[in-house]
PDB file of C-alpha atoms in Angstrom:
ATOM      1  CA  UNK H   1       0.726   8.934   5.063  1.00 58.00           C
ATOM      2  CA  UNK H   2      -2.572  10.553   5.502  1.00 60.00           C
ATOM      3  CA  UNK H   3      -4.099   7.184   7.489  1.00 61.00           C
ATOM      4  CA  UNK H   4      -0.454   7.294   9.735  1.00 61.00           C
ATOM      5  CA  UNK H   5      -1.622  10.549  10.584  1.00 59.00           C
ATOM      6  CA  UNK H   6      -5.329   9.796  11.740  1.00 61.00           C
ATOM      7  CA  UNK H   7      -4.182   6.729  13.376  1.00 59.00           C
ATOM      8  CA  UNK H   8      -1.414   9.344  15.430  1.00 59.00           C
ATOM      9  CA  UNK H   9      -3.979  11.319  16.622  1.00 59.00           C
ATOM     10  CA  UNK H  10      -6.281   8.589  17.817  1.00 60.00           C
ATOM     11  CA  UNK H  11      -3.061   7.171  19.654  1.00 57.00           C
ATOM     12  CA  UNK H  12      -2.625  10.624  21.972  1.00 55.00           C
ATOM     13  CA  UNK H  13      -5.761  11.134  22.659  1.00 59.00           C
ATOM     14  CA  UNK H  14      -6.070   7.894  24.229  1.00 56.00           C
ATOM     15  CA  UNK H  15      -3.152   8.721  25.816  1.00 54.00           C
ATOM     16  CA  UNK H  16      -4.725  12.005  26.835  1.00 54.00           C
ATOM     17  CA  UNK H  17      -7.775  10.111  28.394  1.00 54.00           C
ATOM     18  CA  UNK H  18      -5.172   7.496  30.067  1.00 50.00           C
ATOM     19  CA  UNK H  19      -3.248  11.333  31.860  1.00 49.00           C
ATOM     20  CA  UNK H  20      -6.453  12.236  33.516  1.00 49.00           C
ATOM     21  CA  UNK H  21      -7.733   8.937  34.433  1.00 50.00           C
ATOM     22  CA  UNK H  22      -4.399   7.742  35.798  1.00 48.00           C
ATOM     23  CA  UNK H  23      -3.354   9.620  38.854  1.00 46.00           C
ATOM     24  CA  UNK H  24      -0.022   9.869  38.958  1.00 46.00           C
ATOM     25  CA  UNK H  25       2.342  10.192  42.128  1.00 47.00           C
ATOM     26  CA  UNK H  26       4.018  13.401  41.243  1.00 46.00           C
ATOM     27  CA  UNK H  27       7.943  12.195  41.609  1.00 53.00           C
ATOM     28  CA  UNK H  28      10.839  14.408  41.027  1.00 61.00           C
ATOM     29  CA  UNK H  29      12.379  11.573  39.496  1.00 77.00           C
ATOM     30  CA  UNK H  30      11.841  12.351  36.037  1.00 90.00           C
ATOM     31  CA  UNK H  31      15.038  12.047  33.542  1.00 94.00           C
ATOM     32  CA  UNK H  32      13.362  14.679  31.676  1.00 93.00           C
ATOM     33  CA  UNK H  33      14.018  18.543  31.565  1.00 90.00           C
ATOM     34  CA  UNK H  34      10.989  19.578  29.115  1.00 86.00           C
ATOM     35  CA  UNK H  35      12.473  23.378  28.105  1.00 86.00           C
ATOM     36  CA  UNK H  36       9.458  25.168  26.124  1.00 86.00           C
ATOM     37  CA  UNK H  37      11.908  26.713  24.257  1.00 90.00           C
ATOM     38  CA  UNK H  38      13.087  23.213  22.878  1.00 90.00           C
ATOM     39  CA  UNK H  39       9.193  22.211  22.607  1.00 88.00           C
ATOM     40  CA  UNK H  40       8.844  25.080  20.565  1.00 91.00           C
ATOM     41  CA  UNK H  41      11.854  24.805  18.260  1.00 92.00           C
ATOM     42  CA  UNK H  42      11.265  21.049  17.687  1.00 92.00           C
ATOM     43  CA  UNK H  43       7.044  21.601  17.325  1.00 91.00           C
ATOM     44  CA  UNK H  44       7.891  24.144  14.833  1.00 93.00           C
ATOM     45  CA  UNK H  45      10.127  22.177  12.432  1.00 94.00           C
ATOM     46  CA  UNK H  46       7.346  19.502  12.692  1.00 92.00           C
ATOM     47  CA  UNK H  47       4.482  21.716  11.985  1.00 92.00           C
ATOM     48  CA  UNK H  48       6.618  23.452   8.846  1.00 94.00           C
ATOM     49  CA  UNK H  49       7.316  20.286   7.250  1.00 94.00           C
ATOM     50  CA  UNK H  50       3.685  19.198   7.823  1.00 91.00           C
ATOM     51  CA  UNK H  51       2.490  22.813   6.106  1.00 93.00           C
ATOM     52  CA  UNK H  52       5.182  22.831   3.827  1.00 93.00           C
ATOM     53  CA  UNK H  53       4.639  18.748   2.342  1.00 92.00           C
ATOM     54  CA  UNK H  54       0.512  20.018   1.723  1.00 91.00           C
ATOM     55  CA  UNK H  55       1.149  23.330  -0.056  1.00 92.00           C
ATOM     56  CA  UNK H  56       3.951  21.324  -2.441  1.00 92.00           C
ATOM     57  CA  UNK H  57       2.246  20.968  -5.730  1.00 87.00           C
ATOM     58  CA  UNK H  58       1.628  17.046  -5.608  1.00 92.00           C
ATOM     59  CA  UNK H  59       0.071  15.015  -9.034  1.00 95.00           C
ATOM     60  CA  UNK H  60       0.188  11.231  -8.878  1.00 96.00           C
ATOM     61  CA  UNK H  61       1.467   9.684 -12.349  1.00 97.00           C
ATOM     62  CA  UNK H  62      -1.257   8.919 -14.784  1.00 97.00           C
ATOM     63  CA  UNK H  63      -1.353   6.105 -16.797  1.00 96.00           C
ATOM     64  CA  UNK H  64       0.753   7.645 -19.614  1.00 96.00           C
ATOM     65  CA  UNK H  65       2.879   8.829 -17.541  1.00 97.00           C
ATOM     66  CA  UNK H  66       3.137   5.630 -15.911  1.00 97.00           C
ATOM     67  CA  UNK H  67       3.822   3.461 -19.489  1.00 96.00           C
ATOM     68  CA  UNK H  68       6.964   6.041 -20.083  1.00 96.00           C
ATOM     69  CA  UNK H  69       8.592   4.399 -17.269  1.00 97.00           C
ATOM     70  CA  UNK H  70      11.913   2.870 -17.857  1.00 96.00           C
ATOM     71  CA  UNK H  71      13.837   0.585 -15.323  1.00 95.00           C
ATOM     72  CA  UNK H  72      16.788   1.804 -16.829  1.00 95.00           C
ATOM     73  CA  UNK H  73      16.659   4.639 -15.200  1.00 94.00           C
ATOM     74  CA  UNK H  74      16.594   3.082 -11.866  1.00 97.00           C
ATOM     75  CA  UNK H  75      19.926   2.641 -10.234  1.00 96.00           C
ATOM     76  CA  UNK H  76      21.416  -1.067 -10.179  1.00 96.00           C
ATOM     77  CA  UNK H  77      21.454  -1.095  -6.298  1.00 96.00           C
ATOM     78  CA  UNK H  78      17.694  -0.964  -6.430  1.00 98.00           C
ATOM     79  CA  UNK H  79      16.402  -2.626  -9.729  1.00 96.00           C
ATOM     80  CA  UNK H  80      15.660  -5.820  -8.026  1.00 96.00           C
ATOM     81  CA  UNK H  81      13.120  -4.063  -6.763  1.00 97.00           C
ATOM     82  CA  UNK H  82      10.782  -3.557  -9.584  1.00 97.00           C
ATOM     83  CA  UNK H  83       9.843  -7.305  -9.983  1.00 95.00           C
ATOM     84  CA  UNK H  84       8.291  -7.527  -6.301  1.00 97.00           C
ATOM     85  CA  UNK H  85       5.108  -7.762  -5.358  1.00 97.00           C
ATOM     86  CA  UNK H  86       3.128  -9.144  -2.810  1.00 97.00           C
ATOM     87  CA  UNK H  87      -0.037  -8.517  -1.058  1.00 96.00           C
ATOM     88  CA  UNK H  88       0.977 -10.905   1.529  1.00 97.00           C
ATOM     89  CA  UNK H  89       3.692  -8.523   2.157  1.00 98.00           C
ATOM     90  CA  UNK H  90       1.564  -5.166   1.955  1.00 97.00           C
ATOM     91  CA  UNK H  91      -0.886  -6.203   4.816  1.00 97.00           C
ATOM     92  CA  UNK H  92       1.732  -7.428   7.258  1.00 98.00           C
ATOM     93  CA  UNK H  93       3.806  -5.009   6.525  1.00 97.00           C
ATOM     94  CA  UNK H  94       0.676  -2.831   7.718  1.00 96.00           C
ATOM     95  CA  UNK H  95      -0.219  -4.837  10.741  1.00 96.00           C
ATOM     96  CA  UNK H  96       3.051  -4.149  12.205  1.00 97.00           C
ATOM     97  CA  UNK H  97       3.072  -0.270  11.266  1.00 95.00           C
ATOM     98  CA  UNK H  98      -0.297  -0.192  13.245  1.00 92.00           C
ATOM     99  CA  UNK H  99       0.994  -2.074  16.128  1.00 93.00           C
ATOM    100  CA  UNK H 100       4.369  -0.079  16.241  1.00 94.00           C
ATOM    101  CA  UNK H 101       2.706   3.402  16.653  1.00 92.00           C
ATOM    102  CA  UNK H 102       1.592   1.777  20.112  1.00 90.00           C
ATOM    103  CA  UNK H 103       4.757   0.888  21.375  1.00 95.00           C
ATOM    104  CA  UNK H 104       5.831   3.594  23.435  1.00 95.00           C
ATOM    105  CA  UNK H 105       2.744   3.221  25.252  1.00 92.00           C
ATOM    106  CA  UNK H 106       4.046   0.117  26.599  1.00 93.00           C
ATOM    107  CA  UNK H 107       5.779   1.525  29.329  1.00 94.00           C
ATOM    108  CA  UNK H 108       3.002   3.259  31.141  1.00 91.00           C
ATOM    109  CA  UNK H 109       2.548  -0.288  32.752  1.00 92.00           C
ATOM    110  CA  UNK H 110       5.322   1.025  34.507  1.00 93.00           C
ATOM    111  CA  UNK H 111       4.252   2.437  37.782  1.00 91.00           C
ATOM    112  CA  UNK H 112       7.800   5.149  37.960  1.00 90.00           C
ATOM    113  CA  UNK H 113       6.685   6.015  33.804  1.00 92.00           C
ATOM    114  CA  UNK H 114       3.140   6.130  34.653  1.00 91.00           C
ATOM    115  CA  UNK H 115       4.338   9.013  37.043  1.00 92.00           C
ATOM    116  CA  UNK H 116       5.422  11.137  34.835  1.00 93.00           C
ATOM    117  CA  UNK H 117       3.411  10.478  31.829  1.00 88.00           C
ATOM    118  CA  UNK H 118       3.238  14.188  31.015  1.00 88.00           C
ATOM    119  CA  UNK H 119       6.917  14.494  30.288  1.00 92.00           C
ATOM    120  CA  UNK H 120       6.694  11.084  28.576  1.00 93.00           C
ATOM    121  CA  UNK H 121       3.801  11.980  26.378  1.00 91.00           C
ATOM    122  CA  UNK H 122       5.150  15.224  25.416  1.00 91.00           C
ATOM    123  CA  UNK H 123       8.311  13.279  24.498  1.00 94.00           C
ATOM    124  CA  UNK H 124       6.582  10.889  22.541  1.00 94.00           C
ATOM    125  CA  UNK H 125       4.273  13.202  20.355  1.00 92.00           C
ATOM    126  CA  UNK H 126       7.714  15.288  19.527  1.00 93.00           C
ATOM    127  CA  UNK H 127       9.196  12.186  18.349  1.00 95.00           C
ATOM    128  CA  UNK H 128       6.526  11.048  16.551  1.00 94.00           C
ATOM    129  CA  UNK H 129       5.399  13.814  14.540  1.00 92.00           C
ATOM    130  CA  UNK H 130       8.954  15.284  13.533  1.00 95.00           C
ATOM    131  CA  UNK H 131       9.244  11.562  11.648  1.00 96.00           C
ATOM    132  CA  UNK H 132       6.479  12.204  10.330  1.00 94.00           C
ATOM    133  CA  UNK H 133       6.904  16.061   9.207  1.00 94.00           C
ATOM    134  CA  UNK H 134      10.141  14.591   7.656  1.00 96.00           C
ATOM    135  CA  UNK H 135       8.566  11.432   5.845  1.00 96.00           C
ATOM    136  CA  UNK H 136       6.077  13.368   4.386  1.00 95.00           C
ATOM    137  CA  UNK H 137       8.045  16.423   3.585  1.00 96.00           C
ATOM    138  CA  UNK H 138      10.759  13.991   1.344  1.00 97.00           C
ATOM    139  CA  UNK H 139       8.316  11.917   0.000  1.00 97.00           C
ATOM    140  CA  UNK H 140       6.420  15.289  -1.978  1.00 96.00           C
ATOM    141  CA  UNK H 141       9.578  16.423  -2.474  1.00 96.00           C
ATOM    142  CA  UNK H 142      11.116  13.920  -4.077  1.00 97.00           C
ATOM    143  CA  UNK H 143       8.373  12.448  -5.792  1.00 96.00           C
ATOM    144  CA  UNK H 144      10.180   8.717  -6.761  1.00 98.00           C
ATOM    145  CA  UNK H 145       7.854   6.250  -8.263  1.00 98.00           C
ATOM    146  CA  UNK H 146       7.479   3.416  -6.329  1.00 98.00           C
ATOM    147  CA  UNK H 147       8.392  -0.216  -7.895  1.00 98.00           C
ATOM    148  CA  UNK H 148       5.694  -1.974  -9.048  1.00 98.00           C
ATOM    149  CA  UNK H 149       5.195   1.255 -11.580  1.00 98.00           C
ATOM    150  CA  UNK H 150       7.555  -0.639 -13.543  1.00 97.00           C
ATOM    151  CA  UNK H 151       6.464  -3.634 -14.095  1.00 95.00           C
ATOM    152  CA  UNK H 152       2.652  -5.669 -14.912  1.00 93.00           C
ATOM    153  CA  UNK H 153       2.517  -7.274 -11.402  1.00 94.00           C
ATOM    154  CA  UNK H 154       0.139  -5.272  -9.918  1.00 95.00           C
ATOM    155  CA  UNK H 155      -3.251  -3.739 -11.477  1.00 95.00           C
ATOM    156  CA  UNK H 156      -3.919  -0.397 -13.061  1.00 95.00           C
ATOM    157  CA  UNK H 157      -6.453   0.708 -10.119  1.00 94.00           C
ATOM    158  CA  UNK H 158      -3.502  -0.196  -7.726  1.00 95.00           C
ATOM    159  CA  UNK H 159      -1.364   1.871  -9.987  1.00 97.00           C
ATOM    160  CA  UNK H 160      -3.100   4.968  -9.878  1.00 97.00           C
ATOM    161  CA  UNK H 161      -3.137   5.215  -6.104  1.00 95.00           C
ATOM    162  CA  UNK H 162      -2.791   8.968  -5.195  1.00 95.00           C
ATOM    163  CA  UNK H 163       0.385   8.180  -3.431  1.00 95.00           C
ATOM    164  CA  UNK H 164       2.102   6.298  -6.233  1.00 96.00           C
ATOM    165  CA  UNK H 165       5.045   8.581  -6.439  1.00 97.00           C
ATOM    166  CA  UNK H 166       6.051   8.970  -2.782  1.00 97.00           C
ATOM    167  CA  UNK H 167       8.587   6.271  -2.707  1.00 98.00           C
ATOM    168  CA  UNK H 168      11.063   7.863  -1.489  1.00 97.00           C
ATOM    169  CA  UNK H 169      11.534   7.711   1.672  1.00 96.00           C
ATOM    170  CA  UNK H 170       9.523   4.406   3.441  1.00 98.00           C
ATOM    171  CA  UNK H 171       7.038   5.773   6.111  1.00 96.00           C
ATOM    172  CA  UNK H 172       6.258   2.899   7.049  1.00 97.00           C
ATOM    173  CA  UNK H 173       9.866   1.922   8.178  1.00 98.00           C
ATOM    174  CA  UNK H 174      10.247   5.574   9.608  1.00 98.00           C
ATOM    175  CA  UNK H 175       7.505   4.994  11.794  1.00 96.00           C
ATOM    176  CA  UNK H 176       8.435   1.871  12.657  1.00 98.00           C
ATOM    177  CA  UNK H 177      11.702   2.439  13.938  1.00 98.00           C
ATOM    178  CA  UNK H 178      11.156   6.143  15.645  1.00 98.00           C
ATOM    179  CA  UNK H 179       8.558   3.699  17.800  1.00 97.00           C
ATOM    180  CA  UNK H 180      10.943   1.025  18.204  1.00 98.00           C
ATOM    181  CA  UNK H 181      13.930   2.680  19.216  1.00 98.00           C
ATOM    182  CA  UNK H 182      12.442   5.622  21.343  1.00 98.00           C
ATOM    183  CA  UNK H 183      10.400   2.886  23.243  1.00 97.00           C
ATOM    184  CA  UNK H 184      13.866   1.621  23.953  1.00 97.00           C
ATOM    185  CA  UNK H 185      15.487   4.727  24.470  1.00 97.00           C
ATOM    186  CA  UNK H 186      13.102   6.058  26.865  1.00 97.00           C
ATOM    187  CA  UNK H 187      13.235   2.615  29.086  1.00 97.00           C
ATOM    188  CA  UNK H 188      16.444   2.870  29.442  1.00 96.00           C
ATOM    189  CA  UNK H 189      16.421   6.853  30.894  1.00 96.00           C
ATOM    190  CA  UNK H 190      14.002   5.619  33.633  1.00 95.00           C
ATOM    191  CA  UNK H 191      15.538   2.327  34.042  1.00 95.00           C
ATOM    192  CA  UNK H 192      18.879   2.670  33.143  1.00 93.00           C
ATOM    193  CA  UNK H 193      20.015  -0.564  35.161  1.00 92.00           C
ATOM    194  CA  UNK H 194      17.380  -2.735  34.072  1.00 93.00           C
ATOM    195  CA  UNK H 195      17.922  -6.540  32.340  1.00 95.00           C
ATOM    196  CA  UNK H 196      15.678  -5.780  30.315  1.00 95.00           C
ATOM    197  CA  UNK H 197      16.765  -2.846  28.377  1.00 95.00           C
ATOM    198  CA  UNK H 198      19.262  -5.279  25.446  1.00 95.00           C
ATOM    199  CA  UNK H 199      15.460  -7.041  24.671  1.00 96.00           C
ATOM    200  CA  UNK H 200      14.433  -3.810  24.004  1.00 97.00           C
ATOM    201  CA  UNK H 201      16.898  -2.699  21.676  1.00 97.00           C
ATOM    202  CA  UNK H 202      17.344  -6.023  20.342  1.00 97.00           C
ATOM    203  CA  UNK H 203      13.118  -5.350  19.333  1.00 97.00           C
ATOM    204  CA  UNK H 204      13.983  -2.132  18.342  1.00 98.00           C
ATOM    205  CA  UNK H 205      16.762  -2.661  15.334  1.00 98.00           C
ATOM    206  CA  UNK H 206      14.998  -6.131  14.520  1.00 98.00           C
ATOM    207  CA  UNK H 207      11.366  -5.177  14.005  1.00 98.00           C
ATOM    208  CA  UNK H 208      11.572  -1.720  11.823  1.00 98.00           C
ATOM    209  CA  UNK H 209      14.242  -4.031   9.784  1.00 98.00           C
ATOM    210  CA  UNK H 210      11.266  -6.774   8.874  1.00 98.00           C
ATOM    211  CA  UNK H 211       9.122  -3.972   8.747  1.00 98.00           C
ATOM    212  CA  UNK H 212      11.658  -2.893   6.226  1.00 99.00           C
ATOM    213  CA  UNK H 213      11.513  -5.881   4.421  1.00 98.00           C
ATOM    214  CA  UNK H 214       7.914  -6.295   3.852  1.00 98.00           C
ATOM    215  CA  UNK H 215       7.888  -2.954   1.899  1.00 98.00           C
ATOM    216  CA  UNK H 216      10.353  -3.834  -0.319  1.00 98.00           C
ATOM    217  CA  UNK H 217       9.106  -7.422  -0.827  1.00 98.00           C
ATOM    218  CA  UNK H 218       5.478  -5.965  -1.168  1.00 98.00           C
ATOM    219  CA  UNK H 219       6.907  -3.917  -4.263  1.00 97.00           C
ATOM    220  CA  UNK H 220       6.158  -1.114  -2.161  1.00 98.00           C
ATOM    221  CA  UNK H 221       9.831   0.294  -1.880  1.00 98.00           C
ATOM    222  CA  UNK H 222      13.065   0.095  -3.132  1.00 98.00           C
ATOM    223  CA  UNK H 223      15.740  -0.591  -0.988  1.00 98.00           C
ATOM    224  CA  UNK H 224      17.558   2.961  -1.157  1.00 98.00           C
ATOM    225  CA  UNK H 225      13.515   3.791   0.265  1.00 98.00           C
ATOM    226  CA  UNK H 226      13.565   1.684   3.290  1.00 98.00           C
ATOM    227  CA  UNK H 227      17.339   1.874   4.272  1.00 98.00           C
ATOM    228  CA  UNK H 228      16.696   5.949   4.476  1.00 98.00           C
ATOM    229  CA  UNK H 229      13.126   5.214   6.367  1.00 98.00           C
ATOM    230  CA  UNK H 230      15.228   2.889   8.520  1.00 98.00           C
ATOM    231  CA  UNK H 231      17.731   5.686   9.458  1.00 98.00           C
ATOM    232  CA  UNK H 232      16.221   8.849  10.146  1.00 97.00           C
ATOM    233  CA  UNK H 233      13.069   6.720  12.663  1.00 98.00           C
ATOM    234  CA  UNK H 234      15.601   5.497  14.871  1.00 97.00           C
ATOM    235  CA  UNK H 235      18.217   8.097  14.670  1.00 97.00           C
ATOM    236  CA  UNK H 236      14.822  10.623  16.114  1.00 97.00           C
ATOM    237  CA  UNK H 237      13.714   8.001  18.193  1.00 97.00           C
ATOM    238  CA  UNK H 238      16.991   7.926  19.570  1.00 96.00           C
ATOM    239  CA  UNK H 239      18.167  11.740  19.358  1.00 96.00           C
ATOM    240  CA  UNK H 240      15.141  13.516  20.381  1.00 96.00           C
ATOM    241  CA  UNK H 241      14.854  11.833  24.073  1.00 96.00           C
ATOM    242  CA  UNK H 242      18.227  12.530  24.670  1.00 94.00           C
ATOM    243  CA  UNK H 243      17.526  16.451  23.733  1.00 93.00           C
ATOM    244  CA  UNK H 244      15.124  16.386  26.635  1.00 92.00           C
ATOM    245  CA  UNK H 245      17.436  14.804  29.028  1.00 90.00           C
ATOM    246  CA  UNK H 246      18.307  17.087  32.115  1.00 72.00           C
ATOM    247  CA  UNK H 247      21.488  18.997  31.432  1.00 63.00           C
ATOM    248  CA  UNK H 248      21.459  18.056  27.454  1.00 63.00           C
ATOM    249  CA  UNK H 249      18.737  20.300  26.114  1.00 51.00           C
ATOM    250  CA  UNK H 250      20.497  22.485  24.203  1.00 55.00           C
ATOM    251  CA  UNK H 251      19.188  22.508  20.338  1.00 51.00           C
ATOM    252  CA  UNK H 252      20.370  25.389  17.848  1.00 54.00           C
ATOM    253  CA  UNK H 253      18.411  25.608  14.744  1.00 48.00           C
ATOM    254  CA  UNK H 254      19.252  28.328  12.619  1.00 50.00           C
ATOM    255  CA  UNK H 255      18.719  29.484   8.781  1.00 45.00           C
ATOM    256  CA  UNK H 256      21.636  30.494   6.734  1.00 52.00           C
ATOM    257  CA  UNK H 257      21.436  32.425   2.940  1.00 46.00           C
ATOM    258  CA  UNK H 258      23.843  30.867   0.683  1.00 52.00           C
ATOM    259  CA  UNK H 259      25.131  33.047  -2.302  1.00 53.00           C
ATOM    260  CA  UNK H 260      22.720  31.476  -4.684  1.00 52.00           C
ATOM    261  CA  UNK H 261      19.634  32.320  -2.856  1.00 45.00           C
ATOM    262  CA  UNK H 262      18.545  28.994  -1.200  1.00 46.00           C
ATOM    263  CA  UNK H 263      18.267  28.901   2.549  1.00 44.00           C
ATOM    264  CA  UNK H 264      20.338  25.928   4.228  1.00 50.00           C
ATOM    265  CA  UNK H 265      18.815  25.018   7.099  1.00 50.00           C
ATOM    266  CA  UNK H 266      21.452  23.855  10.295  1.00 55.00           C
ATOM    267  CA  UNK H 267      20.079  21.561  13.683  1.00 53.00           C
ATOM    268  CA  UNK H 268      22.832  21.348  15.910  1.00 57.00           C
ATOM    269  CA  UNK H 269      22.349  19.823  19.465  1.00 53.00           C
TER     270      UNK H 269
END
């Protein structure tokens, strides 16, 4: 998760060099209504789950811990799951994390976009980085094993990878889809008549879903991993454009003390 991050960062500042070298034409046309108040709310359940996933105690499993394993304990919806593995499936599965980060940035080839790339950037970021507050967040949390712990398919170095219990949930089908599916969500508020908008949202449920697959044939992920990864990228790629739209910016978050002492936490938009 810690190379999704880097490679993030490298993606906005280019688009921060693209803002100043492109001059845009300062249209009114925007679908937008950026409300630092909703920047604010949505930056800071971002940055919290960031902070909060890094001050989690986190241990990877040691090799002892690793033998005591038992795929009886894995649910029967996901057992098939411990048998896989395949590097084949690891690096593609990479390749098209890598390439769907870029996505969004697809549209600033369009001159009425390119226009407002502010609003779009800020848009984008959000999107991006509440996935990834929320990936990262469940994954320490949780702290699943991933497959191939169970089995001898894949080698002890391999094993002890420090990220070899964040299974649970896939980032790299989070990612995937939040890129997918606001790249099609956001075409569609600035071209809302366009042909081309069912391409792009045939793209965006098909390629998070391969995406998808390659982790769990890689050994990667179970399928409980990348069906959750799958959900929560495009249901923020789709939700947090349409927070921004003008008119529907309206996001309550608010904290609430239950009688045994835990704090639920409430979004409602």
């Amino acid at each position: 998760m810690r190379m999704i991050i880097k490679l993030a960062q490298r993606v906005f500042l280019l688009v921060a060099i693209l803002s100043v070298l492109v001059k845009g034409e300062g249209k009114n046309n925007t679908p937008y209504n950026i409300s630092r108040d909703l920047d604010m709310k949505i930056a800071g359940i971002s940055g919290g789950l960031l902070l909060g996933s890094m001050l989690m105690d986190y241990t990877p499993m040691d090799l002892s811990e690793i033998a005591g394993l038992k795929p009886s304990d894995v649910p029967d919806y996901d057992s098939r799951a411990i048998d896989n593995w395949n590097v084949g499936s690891i690096k593609m599965s990479d390749l098209l994390l890598f390439s769907s980060i870029a996505v969004p940035g697809l549209l600033m080839f369009d001159q009425e976009i390119r226009s407002d790339y502010r609003n779009f950037s800020l848009v984008w970021a959000q999107s991006l980085f509440l996935t990834l507050g929320f990936t990262n967040f469940t994954k320490v949390l949780v702290g699943r094993p991933r497959p191939y712990l169970y089995a001898d398919n894949a080698s002890n170095n391999y094993k002890l990878k420090k990220d070899n219990r964040k299974s649970f949930f896939s980032g790299h089908t989070s990612i995937s889809a939040v890129s997918w599916f606001l790249m099609a969500s956001m075409y569609e508020d600035y071209r809302p008549r366009s042909n081309i908008s069912p391409y792009l949202w045939a793209s965006a449920f098909l390629v998070p879903a391969y995406t998808a697959y390659c982790r769990y044939d890689a050994g990667k992920h179970f399928f409980s991993d990348v069906v959750a990864g799958y959900l929560v990228g495009s249901a923020i790629g789709v939700l947090v454009p349409k927070w921004y739209t003008k008119n529907n910016n309206k996001v309550n978050l608010s904290f609430i003390l239950q009688p045994t002492g835990k704090i639920k936490t409430r979004l409602a938009y």
